[in-house]
Coordinates of C-alpha atoms in Angstrom, one line a residue:
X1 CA 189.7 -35.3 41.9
X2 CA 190.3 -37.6 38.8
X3 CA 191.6 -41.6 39.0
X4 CA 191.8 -41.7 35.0
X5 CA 195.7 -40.8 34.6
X6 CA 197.5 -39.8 31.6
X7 CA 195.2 -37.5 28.9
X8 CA 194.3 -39.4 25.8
X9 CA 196.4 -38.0 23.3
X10 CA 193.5 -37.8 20.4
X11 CA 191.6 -35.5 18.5
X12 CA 188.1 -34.3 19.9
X13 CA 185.1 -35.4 19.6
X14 CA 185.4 -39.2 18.1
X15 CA 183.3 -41.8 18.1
X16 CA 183.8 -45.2 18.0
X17 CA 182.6 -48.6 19.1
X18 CA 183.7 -51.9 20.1
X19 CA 182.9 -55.3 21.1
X20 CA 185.0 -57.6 23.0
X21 CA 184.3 -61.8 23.0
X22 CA 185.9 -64.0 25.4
X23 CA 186.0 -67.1 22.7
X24 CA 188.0 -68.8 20.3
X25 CA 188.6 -66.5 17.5
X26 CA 187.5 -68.6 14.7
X27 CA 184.1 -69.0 16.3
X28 CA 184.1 -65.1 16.9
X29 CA 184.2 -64.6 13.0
X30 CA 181.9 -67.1 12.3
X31 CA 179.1 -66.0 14.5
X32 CA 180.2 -62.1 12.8
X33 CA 179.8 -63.5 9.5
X34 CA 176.7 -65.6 10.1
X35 CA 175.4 -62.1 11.4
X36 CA 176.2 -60.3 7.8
X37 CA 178.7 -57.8 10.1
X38 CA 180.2 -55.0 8.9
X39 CA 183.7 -53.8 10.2
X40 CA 187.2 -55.6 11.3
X41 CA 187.9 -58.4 13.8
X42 CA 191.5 -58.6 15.6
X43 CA 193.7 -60.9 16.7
X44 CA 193.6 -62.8 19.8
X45 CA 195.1 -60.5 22.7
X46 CA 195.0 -62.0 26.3
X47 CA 191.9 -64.6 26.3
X48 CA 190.0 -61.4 24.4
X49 CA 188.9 -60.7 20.6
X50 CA 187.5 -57.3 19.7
X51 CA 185.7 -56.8 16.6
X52 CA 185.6 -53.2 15.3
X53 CA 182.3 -52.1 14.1
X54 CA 181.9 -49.6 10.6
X55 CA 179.4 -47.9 11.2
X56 CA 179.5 -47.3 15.6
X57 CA 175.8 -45.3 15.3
X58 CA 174.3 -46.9 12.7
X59 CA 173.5 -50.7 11.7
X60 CA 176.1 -52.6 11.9
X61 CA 175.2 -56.8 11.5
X62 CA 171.9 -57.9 9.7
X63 CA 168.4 -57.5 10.8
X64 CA 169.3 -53.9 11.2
X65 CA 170.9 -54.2 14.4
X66 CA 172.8 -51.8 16.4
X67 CA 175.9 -52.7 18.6
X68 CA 173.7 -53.5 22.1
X69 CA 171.7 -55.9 19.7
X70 CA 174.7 -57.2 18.0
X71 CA 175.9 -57.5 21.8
X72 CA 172.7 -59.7 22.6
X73 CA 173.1 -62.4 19.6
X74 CA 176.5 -62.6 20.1
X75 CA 176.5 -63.7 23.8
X76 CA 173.9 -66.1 22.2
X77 CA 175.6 -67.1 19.7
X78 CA 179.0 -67.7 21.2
X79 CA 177.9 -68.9 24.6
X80 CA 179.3 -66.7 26.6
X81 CA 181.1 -63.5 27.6
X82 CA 180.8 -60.0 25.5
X83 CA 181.2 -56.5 26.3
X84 CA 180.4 -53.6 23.9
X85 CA 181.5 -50.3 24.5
X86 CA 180.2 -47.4 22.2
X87 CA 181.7 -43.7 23.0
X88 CA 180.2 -41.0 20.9
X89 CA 182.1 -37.4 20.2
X90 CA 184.3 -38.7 23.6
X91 CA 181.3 -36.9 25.7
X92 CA 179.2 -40.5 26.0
X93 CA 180.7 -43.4 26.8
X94 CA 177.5 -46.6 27.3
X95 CA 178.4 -50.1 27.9
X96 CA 177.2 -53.1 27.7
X97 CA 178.0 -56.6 29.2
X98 CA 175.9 -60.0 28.6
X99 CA 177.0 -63.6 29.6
X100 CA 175.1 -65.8 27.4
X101 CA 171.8 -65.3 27.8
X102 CA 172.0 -63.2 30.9
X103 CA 172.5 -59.2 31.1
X104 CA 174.9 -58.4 33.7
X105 CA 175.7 -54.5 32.8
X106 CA 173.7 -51.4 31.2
X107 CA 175.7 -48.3 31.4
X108 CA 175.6 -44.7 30.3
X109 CA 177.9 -42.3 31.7
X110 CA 175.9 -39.2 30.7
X111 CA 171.8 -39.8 30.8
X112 CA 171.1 -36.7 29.5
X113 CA 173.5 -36.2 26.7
X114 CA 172.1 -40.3 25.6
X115 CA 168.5 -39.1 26.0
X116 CA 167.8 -35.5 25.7
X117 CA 164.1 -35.8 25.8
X118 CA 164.3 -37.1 29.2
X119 CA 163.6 -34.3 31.8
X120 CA 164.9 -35.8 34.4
X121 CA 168.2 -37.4 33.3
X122 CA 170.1 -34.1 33.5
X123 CA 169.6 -34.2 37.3
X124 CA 171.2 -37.8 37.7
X125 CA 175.0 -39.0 37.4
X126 CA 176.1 -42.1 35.8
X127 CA 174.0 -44.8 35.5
X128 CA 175.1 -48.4 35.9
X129 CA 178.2 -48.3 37.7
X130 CA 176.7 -50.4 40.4
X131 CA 177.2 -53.5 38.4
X132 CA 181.0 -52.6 38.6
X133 CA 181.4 -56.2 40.4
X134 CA 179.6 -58.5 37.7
X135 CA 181.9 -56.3 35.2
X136 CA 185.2 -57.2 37.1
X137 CA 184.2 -61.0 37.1
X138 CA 183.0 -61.0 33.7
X139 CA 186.4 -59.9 32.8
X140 CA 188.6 -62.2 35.6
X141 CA 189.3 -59.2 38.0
X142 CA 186.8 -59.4 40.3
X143 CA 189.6 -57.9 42.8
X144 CA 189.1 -54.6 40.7
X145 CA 185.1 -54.0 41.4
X146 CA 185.5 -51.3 43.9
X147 CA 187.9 -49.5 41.2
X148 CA 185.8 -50.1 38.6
X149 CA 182.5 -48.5 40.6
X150 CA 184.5 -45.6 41.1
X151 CA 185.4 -45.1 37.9
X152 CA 182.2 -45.3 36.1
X153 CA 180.6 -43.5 38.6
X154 CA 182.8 -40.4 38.3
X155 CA 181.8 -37.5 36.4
X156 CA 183.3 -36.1 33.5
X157 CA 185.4 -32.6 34.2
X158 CA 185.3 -30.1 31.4
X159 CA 188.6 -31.3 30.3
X160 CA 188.2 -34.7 30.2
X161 CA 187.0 -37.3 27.6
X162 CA 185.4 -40.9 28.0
X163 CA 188.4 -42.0 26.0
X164 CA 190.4 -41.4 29.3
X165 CA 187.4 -43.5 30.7
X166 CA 187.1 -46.5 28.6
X167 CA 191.9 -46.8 28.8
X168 CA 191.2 -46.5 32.9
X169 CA 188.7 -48.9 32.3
X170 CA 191.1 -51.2 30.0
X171 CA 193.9 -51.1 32.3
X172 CA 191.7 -52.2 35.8
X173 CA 190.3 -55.1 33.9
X174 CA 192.8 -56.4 31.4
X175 CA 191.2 -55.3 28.0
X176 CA 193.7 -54.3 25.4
X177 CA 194.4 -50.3 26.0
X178 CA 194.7 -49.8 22.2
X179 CA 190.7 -49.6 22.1
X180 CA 190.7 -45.8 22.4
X181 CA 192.7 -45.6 19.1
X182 CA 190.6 -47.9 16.6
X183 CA 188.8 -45.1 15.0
X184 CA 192.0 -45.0 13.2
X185 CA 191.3 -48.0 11.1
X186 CA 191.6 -49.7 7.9
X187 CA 195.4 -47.8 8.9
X188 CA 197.8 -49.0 11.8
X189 CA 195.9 -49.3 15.2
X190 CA 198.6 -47.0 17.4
X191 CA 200.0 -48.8 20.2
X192 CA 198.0 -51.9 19.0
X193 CA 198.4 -54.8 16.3
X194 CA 198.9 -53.9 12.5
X195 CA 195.9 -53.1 10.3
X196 CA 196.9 -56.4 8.4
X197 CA 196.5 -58.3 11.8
X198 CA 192.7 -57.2 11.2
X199 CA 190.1 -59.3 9.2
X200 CA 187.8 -56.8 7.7
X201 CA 184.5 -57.9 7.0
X202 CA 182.1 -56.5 4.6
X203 CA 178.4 -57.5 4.9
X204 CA 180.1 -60.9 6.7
X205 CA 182.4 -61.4 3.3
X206 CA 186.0 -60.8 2.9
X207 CA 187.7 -59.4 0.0
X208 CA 186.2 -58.3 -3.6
X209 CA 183.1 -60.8 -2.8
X210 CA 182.3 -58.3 0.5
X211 CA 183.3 -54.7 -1.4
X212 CA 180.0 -56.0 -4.0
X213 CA 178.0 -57.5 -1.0
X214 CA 178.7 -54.1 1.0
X215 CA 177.4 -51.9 -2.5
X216 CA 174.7 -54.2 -2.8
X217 CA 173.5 -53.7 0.6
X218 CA 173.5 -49.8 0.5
X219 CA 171.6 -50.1 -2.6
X220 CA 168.7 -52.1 -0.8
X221 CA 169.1 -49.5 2.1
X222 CA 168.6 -46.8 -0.4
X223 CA 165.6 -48.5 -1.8
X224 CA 163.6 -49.4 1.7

């Protein structure tokens, strides 16, 4: 038996990332761009701010960090609450929640598929969902923990995708439900805000100054 509802309408196997703040949107972009990041920034929805990375598997802010790192210094940075949820080919969904400088949540929904090396991962389940009540409070449901362990500690069916995961997951604890669709990005965001309602950040630069910045930086990749 399933508790994630209506099917996703979306294509198979996509993968994208994204990392909600809790903070003041202007301070949001200006930890991003102090942090050379890469990807779009939205509006202001319901106390949250979700920036959108490029390049989900891949390095996303300076130093060559990832999205848990970019998690990490932002938490830092901002002083406070930031979740960051990365599904990949909507067969992995991991999570991760950090409240300033304390880590509250590490999840993966499918050991083995995140760590193939590791013998023994295909003989667990999910792994994480007991810090379903430090989520919910993170995110000012706490009412929704026993939901919220339920949910993450399900395991996928055949014909189900952690895109129907992460909108259950929206809905129990108040995050925007247009999450599942921003792989859709630089166009319209369906069921969310207008791609113009976006920043988009290039290297931590806006405009033609980050479409040279970005260039310049794959160039220096190219060359390390």
């Amino acid at each position: 038996m399933t508790i994630f509802g209506p099917a996703v309408d979306r294509p198979d196997g996509l993968t994208y990332a994204v990392v909600l703040t809790r903070a003041d949107r202007d301070a949001v972009v200006a930890a991003l761009t102090a942090e050379r990041f890469s990807g779009w920034v939205g509006p202001a929805e319901d106390g949250w701010v979700v920036a959108v990375p490029e390049a989900p598997l891949g390095h996303v802010a300076a130093r060559r960090q990832h999205v848990e790192d970019l998690t990490v210094t932002l938490a830092a940075a901002l002083a406070g609450p930031v979740v960051t949820v990365l599904v990949t080919r909507d067969e992995l969904m991991e999570l991760w929640a950090w409240d300033g400088p304390q880590e509250l949540v590490a999840y993966v929904s499918d050991p083995a598929k995140a760590d193939p090396d590791d013998e023994t991962a295909m003989w667990s389940g999910p792994r994480g969902a007991h810090a379903a009540p430090a989520l919910a409070a993170l995110s000012g449901r706490p009412d929704a923990a026993d939901d919220v362990r339920e949910l993450l500690g399900e395991e996928l069916g055949e014909s189900e995708q952690e895109s129907e995961r992460l909108m259950a997951l929206a809905r129990l604890l108040g995050w925007p439900e247009w999450l599942v669709a921003v792989d859709s990005l630089p166009r319209r965001v369906p069921g969310g805000p207008d791609a113009s309602a976006f920043l988009r950040l290039r290297v931590g630069r806006t405009g033609p100054a980050g479409v040279l910045a970005a260039r310049a930086a794959r160039v220096v990749r190219r060359d390390a």
